[in-house]
PDB file of C-alpha atoms in Angstrom:
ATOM      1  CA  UNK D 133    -101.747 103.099  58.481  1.00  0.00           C
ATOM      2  CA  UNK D 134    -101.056 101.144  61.727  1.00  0.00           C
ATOM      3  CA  UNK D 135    -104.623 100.020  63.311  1.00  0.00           C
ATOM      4  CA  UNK D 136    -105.130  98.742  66.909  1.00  0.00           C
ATOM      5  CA  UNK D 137    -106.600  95.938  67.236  1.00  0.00           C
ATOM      6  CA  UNK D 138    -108.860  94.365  70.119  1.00  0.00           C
ATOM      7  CA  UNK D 139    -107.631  95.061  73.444  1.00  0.00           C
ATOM      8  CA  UNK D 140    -106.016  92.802  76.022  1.00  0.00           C
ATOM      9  CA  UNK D 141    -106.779  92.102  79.863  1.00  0.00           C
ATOM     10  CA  UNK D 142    -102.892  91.388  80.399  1.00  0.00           C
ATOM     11  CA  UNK D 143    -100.656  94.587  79.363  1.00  0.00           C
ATOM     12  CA  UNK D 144    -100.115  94.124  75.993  1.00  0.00           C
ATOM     13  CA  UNK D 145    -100.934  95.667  73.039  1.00  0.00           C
ATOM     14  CA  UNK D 146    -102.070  94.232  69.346  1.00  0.00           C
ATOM     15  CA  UNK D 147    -101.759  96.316  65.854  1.00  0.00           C
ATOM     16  CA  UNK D 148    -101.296  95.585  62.112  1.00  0.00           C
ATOM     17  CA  UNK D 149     -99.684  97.286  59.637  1.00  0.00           C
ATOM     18  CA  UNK D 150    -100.994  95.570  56.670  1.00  0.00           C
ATOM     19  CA  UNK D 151     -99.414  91.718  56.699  1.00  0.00           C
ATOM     20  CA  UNK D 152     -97.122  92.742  59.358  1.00  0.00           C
ATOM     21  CA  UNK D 153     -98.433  92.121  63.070  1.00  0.00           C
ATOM     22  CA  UNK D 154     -97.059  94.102  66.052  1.00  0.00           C
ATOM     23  CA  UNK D 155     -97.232  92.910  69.818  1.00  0.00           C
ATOM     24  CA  UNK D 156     -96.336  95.947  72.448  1.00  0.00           C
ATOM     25  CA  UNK D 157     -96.046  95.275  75.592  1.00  0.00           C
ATOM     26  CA  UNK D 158     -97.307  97.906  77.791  1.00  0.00           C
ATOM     27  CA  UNK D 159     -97.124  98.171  81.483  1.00  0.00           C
ATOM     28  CA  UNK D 160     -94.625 100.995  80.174  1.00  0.00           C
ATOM     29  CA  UNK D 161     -94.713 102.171  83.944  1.00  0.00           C
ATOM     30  CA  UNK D 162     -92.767  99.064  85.454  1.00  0.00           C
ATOM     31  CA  UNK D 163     -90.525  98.569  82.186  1.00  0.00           C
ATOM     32  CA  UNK D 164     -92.775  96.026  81.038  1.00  0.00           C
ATOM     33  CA  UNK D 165     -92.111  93.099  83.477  1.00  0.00           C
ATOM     34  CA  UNK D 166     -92.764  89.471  81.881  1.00  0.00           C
ATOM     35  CA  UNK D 167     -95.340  88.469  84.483  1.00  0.00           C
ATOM     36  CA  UNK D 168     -97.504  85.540  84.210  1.00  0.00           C
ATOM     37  CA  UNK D 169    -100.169  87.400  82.683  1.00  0.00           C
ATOM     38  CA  UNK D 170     -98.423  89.278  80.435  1.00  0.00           C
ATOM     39  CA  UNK D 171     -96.566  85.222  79.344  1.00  0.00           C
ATOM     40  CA  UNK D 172    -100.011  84.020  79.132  1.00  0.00           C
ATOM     41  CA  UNK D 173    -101.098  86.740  76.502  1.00  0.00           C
ATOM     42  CA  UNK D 174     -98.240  86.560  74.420  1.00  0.00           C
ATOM     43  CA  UNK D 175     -98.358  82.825  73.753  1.00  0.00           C
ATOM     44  CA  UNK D 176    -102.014  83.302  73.317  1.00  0.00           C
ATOM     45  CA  UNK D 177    -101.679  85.731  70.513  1.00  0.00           C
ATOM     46  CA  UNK D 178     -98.599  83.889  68.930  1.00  0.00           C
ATOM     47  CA  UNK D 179    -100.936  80.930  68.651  1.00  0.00           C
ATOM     48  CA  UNK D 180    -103.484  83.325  66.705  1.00  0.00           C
ATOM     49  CA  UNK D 181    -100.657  84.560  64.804  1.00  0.00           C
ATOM     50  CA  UNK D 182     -99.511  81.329  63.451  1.00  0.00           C
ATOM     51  CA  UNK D 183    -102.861  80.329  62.071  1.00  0.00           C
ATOM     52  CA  UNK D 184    -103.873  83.561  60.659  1.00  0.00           C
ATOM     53  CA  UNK D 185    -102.550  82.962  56.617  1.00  0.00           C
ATOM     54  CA  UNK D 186    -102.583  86.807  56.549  1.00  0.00           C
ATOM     55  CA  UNK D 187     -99.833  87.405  58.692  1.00  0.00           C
ATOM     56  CA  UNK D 188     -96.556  87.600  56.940  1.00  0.00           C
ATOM     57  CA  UNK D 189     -94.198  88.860  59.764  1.00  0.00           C
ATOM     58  CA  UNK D 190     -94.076  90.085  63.286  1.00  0.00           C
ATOM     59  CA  UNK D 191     -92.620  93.263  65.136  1.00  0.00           C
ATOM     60  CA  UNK D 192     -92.136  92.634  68.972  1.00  0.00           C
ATOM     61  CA  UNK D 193     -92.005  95.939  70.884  1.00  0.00           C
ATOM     62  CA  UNK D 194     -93.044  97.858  73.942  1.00  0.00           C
ATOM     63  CA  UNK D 195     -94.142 101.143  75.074  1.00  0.00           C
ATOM     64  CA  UNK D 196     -91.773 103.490  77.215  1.00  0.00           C
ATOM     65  CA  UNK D 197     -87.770 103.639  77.851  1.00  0.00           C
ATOM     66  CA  UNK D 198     -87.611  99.862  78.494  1.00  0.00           C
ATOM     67  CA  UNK D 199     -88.191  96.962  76.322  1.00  0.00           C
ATOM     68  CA  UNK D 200     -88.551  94.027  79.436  1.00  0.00           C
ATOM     69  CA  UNK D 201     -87.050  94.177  82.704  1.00  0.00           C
ATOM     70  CA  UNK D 202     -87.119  90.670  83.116  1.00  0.00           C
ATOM     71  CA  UNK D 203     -88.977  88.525  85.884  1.00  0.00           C
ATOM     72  CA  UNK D 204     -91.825  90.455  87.670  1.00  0.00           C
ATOM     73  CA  UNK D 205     -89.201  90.345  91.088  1.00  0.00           C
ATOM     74  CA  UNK D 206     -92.245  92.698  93.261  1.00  0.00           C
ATOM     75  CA  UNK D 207     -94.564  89.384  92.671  1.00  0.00           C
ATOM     76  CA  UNK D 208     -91.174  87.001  93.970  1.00  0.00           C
ATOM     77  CA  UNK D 209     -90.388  89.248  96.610  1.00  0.00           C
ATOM     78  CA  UNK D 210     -94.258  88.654  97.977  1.00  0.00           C
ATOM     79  CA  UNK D 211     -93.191  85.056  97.394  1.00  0.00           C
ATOM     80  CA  UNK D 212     -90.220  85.380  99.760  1.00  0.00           C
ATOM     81  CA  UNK D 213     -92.066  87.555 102.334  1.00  0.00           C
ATOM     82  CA  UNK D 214     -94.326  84.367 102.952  1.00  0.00           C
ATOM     83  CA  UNK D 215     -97.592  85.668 102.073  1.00  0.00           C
ATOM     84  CA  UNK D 216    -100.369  83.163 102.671  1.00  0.00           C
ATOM     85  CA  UNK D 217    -100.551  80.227  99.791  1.00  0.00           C
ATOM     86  CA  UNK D 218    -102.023  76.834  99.753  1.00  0.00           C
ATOM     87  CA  UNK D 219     -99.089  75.529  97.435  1.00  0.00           C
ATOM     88  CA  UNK D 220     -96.430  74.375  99.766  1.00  0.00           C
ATOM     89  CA  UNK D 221     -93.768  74.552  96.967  1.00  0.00           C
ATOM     90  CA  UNK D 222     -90.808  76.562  97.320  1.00  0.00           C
ATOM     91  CA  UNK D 223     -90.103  79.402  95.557  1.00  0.00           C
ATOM     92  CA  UNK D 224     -87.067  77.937  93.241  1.00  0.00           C
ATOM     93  CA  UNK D 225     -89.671  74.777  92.652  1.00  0.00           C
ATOM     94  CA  UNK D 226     -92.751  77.161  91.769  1.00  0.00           C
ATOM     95  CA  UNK D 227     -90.466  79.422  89.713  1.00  0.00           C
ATOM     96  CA  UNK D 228     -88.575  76.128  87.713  1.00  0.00           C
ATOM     97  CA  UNK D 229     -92.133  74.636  87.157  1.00  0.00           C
ATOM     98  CA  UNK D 230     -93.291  77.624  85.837  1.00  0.00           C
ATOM     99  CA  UNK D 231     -90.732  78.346  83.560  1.00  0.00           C
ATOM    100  CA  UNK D 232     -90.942  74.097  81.816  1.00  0.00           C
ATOM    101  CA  UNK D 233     -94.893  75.072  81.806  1.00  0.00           C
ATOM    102  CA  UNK D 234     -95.063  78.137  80.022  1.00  0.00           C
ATOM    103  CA  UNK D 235     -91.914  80.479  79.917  1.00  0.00           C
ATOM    104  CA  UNK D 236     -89.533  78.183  78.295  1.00  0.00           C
ATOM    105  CA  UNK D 237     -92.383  77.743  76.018  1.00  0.00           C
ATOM    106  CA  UNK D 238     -93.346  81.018  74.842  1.00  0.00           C
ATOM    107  CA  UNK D 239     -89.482  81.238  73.507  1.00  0.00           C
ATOM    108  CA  UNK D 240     -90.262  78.219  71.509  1.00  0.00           C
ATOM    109  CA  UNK D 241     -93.964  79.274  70.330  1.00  0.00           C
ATOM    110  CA  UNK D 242     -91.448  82.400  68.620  1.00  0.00           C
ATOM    111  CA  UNK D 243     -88.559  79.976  67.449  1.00  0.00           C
ATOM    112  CA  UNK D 244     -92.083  78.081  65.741  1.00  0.00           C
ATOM    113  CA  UNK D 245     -93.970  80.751  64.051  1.00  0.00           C
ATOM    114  CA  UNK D 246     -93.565  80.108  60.320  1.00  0.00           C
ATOM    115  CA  UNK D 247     -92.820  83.894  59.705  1.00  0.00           C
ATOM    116  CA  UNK D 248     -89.902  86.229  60.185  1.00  0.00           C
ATOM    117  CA  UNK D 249     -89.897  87.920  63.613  1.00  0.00           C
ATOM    118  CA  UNK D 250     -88.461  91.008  64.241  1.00  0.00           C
ATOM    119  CA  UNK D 251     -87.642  92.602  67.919  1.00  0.00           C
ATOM    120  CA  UNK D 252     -87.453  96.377  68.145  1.00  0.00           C
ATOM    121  CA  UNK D 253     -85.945  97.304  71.797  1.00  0.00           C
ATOM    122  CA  UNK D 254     -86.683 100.376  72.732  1.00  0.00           C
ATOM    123  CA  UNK D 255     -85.001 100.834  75.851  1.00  0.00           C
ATOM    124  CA  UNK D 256     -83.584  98.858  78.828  1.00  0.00           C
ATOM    125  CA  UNK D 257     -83.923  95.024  77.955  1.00  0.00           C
ATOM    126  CA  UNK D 258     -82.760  93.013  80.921  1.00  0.00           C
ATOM    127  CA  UNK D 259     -83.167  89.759  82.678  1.00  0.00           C
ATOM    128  CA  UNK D 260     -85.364  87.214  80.914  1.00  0.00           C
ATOM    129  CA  UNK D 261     -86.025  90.074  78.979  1.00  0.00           C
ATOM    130  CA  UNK D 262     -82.799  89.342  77.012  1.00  0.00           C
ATOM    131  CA  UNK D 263     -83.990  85.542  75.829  1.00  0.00           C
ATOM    132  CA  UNK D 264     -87.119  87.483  74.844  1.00  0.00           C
ATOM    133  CA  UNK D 265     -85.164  89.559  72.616  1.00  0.00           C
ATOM    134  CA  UNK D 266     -83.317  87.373  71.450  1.00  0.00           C
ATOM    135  CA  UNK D 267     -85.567  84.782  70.324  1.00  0.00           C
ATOM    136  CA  UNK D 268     -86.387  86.833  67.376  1.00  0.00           C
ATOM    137  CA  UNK D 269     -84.977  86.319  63.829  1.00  0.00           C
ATOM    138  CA  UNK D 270     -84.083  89.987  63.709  1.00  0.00           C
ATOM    139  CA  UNK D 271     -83.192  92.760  66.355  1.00  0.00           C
ATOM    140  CA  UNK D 272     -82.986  96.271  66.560  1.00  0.00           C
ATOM    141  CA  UNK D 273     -82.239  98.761  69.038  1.00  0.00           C
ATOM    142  CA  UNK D 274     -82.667 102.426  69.485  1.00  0.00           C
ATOM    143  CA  UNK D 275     -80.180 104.355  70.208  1.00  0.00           C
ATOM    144  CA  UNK D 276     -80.417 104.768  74.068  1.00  0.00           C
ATOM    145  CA  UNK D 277     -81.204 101.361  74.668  1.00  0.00           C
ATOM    146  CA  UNK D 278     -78.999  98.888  76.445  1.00  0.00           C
ATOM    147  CA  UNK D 279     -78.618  94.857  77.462  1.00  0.00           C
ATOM    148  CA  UNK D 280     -78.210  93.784  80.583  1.00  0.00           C
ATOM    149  CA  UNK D 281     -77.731  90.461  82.738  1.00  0.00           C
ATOM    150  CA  UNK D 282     -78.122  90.928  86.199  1.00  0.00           C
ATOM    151  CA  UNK D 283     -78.507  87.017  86.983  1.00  0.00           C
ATOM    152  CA  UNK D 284     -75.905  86.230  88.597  1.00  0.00           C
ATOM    153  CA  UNK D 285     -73.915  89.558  89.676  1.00  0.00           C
ATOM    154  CA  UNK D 286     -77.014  90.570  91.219  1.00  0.00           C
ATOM    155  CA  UNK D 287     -79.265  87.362  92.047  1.00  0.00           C
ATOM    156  CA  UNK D 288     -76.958  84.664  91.814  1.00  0.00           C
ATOM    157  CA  UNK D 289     -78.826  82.370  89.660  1.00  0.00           C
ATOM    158  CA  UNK D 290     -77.907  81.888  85.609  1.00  0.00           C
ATOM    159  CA  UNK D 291     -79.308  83.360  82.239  1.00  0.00           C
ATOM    160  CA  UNK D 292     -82.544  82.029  81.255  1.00  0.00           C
ATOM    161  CA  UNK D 293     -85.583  81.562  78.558  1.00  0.00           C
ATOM    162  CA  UNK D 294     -82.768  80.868  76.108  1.00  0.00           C
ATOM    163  CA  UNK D 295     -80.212  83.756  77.097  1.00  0.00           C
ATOM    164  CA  UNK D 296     -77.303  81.540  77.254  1.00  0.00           C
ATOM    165  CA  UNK D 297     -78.221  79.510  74.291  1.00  0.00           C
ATOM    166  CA  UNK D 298     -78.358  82.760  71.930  1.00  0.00           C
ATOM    167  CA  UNK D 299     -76.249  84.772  73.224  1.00  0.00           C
ATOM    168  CA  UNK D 300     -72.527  82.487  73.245  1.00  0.00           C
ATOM    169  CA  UNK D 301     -73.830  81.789  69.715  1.00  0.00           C
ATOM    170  CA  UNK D 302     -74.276  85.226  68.856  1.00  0.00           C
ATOM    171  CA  UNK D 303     -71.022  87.180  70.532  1.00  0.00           C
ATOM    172  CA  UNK D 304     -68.834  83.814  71.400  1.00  0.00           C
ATOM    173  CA  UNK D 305     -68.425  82.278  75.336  1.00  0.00           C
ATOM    174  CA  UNK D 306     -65.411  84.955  76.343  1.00  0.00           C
ATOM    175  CA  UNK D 307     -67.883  87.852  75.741  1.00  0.00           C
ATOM    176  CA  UNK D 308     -71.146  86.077  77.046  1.00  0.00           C
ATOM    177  CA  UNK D 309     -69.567  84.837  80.228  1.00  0.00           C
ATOM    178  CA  UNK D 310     -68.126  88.304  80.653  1.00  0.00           C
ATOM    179  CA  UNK D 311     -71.282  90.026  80.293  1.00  0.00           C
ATOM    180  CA  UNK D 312     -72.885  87.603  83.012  1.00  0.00           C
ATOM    181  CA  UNK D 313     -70.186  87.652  85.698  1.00  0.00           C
ATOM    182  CA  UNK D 314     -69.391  91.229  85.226  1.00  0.00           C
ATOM    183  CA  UNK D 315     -73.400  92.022  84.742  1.00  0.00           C
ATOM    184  CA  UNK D 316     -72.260  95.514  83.104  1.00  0.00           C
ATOM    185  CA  UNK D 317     -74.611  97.003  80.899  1.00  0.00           C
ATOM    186  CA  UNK D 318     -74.231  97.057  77.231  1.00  0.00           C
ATOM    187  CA  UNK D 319     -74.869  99.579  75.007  1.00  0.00           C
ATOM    188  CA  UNK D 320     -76.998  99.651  71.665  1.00  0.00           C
ATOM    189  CA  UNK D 321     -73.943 100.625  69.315  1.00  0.00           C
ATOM    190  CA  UNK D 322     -71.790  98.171  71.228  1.00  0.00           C
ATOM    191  CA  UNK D 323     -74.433  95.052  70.732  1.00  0.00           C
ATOM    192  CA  UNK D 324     -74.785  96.045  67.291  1.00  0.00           C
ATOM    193  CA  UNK D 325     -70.852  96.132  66.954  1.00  0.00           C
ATOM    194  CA  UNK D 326     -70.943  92.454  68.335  1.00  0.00           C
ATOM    195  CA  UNK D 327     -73.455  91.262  66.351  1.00  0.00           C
ATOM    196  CA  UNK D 328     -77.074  90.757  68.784  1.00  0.00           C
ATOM    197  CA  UNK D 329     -78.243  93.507  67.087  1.00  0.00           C
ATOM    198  CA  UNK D 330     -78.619  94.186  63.209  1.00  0.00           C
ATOM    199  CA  UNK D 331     -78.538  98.013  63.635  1.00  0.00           C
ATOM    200  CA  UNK D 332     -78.475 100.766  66.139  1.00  0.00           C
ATOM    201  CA  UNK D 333     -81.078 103.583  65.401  1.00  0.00           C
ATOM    202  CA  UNK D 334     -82.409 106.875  66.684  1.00  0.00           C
ATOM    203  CA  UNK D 335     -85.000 106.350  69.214  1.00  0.00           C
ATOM    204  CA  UNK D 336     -87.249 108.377  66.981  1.00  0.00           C
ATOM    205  CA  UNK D 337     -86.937 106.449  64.162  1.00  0.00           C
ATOM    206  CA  UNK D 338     -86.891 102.960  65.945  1.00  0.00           C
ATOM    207  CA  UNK D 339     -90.893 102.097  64.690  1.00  0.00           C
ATOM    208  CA  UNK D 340     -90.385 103.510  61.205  1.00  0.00           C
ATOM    209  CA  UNK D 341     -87.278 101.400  60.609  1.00  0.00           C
ATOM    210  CA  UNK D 342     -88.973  98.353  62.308  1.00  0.00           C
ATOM    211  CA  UNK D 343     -91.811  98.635  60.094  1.00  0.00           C
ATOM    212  CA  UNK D 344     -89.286  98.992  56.957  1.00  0.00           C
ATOM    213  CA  UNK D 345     -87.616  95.417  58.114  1.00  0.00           C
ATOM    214  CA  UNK D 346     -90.618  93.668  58.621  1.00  0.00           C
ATOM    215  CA  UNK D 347     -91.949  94.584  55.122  1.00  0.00           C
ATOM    216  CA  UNK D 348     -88.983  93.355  53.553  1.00  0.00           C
ATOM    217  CA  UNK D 349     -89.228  90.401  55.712  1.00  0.00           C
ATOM    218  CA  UNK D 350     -92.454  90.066  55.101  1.00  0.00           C
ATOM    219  CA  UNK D 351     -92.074  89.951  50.998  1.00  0.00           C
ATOM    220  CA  UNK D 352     -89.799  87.124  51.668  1.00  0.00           C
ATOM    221  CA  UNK D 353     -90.618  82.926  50.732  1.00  0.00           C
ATOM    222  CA  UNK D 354     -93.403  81.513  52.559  1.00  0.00           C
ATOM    223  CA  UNK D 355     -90.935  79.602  54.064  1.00  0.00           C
ATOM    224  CA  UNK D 356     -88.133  81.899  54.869  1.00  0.00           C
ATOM    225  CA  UNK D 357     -88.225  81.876  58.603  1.00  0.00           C
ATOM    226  CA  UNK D 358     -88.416  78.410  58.972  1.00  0.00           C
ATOM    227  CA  UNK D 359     -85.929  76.986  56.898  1.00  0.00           C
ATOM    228  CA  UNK D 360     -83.191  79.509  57.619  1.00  0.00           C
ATOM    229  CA  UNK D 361     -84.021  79.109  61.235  1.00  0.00           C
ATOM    230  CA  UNK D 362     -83.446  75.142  61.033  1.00  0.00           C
ATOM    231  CA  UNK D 363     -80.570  75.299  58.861  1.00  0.00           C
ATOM    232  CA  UNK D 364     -78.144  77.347  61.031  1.00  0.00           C
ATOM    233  CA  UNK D 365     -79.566  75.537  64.675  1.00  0.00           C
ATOM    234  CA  UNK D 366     -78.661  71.968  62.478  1.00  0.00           C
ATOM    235  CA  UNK D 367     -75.606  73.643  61.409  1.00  0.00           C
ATOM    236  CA  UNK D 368     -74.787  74.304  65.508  1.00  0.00           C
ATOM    237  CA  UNK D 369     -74.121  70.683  66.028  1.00  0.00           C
ATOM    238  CA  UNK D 370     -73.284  69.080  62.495  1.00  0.00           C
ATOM    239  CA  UNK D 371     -69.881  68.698  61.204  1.00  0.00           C
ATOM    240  CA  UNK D 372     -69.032  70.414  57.568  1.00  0.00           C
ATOM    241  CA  UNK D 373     -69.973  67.689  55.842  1.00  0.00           C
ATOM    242  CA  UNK D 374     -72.794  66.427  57.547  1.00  0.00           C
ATOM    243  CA  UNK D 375     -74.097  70.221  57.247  1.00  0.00           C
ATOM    244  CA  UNK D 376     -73.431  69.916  53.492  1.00  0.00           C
ATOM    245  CA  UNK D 377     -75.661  66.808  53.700  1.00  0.00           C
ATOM    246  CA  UNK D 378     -78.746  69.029  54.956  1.00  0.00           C
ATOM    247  CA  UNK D 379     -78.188  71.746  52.598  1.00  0.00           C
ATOM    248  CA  UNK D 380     -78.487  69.147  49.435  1.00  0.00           C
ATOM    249  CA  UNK D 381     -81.202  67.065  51.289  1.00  0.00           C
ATOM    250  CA  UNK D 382     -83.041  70.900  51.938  1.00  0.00           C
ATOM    251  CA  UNK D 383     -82.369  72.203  48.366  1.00  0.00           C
ATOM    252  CA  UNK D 384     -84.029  68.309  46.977  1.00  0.00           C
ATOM    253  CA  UNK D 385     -86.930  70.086  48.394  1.00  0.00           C
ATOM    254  CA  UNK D 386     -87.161  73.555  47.760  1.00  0.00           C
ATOM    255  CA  UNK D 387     -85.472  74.233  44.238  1.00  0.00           C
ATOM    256  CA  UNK D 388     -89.107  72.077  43.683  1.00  0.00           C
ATOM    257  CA  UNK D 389     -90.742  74.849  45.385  1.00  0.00           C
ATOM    258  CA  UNK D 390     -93.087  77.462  43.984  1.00  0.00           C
ATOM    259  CA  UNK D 391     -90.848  80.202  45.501  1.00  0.00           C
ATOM    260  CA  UNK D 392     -87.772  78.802  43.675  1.00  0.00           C
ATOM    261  CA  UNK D 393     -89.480  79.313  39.937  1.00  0.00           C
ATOM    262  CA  UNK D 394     -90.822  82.481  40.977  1.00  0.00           C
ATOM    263  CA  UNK D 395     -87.207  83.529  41.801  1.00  0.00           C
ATOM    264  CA  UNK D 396     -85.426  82.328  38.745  1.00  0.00           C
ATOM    265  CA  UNK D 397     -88.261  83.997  36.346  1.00  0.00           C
ATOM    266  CA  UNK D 398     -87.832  87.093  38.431  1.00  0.00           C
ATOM    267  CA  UNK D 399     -83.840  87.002  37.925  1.00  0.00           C
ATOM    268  CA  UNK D 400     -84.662  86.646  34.153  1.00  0.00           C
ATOM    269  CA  UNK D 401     -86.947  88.742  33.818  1.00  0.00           C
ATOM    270  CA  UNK D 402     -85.019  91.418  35.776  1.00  0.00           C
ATOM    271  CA  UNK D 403     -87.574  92.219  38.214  1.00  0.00           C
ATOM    272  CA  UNK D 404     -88.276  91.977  42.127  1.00  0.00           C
ATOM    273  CA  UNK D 405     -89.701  88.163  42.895  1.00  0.00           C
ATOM    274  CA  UNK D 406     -93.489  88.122  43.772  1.00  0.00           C
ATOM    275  CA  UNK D 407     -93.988  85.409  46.366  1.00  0.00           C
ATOM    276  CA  UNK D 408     -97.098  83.705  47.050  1.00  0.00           C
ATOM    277  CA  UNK D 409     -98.252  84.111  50.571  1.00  0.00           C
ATOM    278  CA  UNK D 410     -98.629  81.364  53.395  1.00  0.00           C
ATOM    279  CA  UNK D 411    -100.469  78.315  51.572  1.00  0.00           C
TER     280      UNK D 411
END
C-alpha cells in the first residue's frame, strides 16, 4: 500500500511503498519545470533520504504526460524582459552561478545516495530534464514518452546537469551529438533500443513495473548502488589493467563483507540471499 507522506511547499510529492521511497514531481500542469523551488526540495528530501537507514531504494517520477520539461524558461524570459532586480548580474552569470550552487549539485546528491535509484518517465522528458533522468541507476519509460534536447537547435546553448556526460556514455558521441544538433525527439522504444532506457512499458503499467524494479533493487547489498556506481565511472578513465587493479583492490574488501557470506550460504543452500539492511 503506497502512503503519502507530509506535503511539500515546492511541487513535489513524497510516498513510500514499504523500503522503497518515491519523489513525484507535480506541477503536472507546466510538465513539471525544474524551478528553483522545486531544485531546492528535491535536494532537501535526498538529504533526508540518505540518512533515513529505512530507505532501501528510490523511484523518481512525476504526475501528468511529462516527466521534466527542463529549465523553468517563463521565470528566464521575465529575466530577459528586464523586470526590476537589485542583482546586476546577467542572465548567463545568474543562470551559471546557479547551476555550480545547487543544480549541478542535486545531480550529484543522486549519483551519492547509497541506494539504487530508479527513474520512471512518464511522458515528455526534455531539457535539463534529461540529466535528471539520467542521473538515476535505472530508467524506465512508458510507452508514449519521449527524450528530447532542445539546447542547442532551439536555444543555442549545450546539454547540461550531466546530459552530455551520460548520455555519449550511454548511446556513443555519433548518436549523442546527433540527437543535440538535430534536437529531434526520441521515442521510448527507440531509447530503450539504444540503451538510456532499461525497458519501454505501457503507460498504465509504468508505476506497477517501477515499483517491481525498485523492490528488487531494493533486496539488493547494502552496498549495491555505490560500488557498482564507482566501479564503471573508474572504469571510464582506467586502462584494462589498471581497471583490473580496482576490481581486486574492491573484491580485498567486499568478499570480507557480510553480504558476500550471506551470498555464498544462499548459493549453497539453494535459496534467495537475505541481505542485511543499511548498517
Amino acid at each position: 500500500m503506497t502512503e503519502p507522506a507530509a506535503p511539500h511547499t515546492a511541487p513535489l510529492r513524497e510516498e513510500r511503498d514499504g523500503d522503497v521511497a518515491i519523489l513525484v514531481l507535480a506541477d503536472a500542469k507546466r510538465l513539471n519545470p525544474l524551478g528553483q523551488p522545486l531544485q531546492n526540495a528535491l535536494r532537501e528530501r535526498l538529504r533526508a533520504l540518505a540518512a533515513d537507514r529505512s530507505v532501501r531504494a528510490l523511484v523518481i517520477t512525476a504526475d501528468g504526460r511529462g516527466f521534466c520539461v527542463g529549465a523553468d524558461l517563463s521565470a528566464m524570459n521575465s529575466a530577459l524582459a528586464g523586470e526590476a532586480s537589485t542583482d546586476t548580474r546577467t542572465l548567463g552569470n545568474k543562470t551559471a552561478d546557479t547551476m555550480h550552487a545547487a543544480s549541478n549539485r542535486l545531480i550529484s546528491d543522486i549519483r551519492r545516495l547509497p541506494f539504487p535509484v530508479l527513474s520512471a518517465i512518464n511522458g515528455a522528458c526534455a531539457g535539463a530534464g534529461v540529466g535528471l533522468a539520467l542521473a538515476a541507476d535505472i530508467v524506465i519509460a512508458a510507452r508514449s514518452a519521449y527524450f528530447y534536447l532542445p539546447f542547442m537547435a532551439k536555444l543555442g546553448i549545450v546539454p547540461d546537469l550531466g546530459t552530455t556526460w551520460f548520455l555519449e556514455r550511454l548511446v556513443g558521441r555519433g548518436r549523442a551529438t546527433a540527437l543535440t544538433l538535430l534536437g529531434e525527439k526520441l521515442p521510448a522504444e527507440k531509447a530503450t533500443e539504444w540503451g538510456i532506457a532499461w525497458a519501454c512499458v505501457d503507460d498504465d503499467a509504468l508505476r506497477d513495473e517501477a515499483l517491481k524494479l525498485a523492490h528488487r533493487l531494493a533486496a539488493l547489498p547494502p552496498q549495491a548502488a555505490l560500488e557498482t556506481r564507482r566501479a564503471y565511472d573508474a572504469a571510464a578513465h582506467n586502462s584494462l589493467d589498471a581497471q583490473m587493479g580496482y576490481e581486486a583492490e574492491r573484491q580485498r574488501e567486499l568478499i570480507d563483507a557480510p553480504s558476500f557470506a550471506e551470498g555464498v550460504q544462499a548459493f549453497i543452500g539453494k535459496r534467495e540471499p537475505r541481505f542485511s539492511g543499511r548498517s
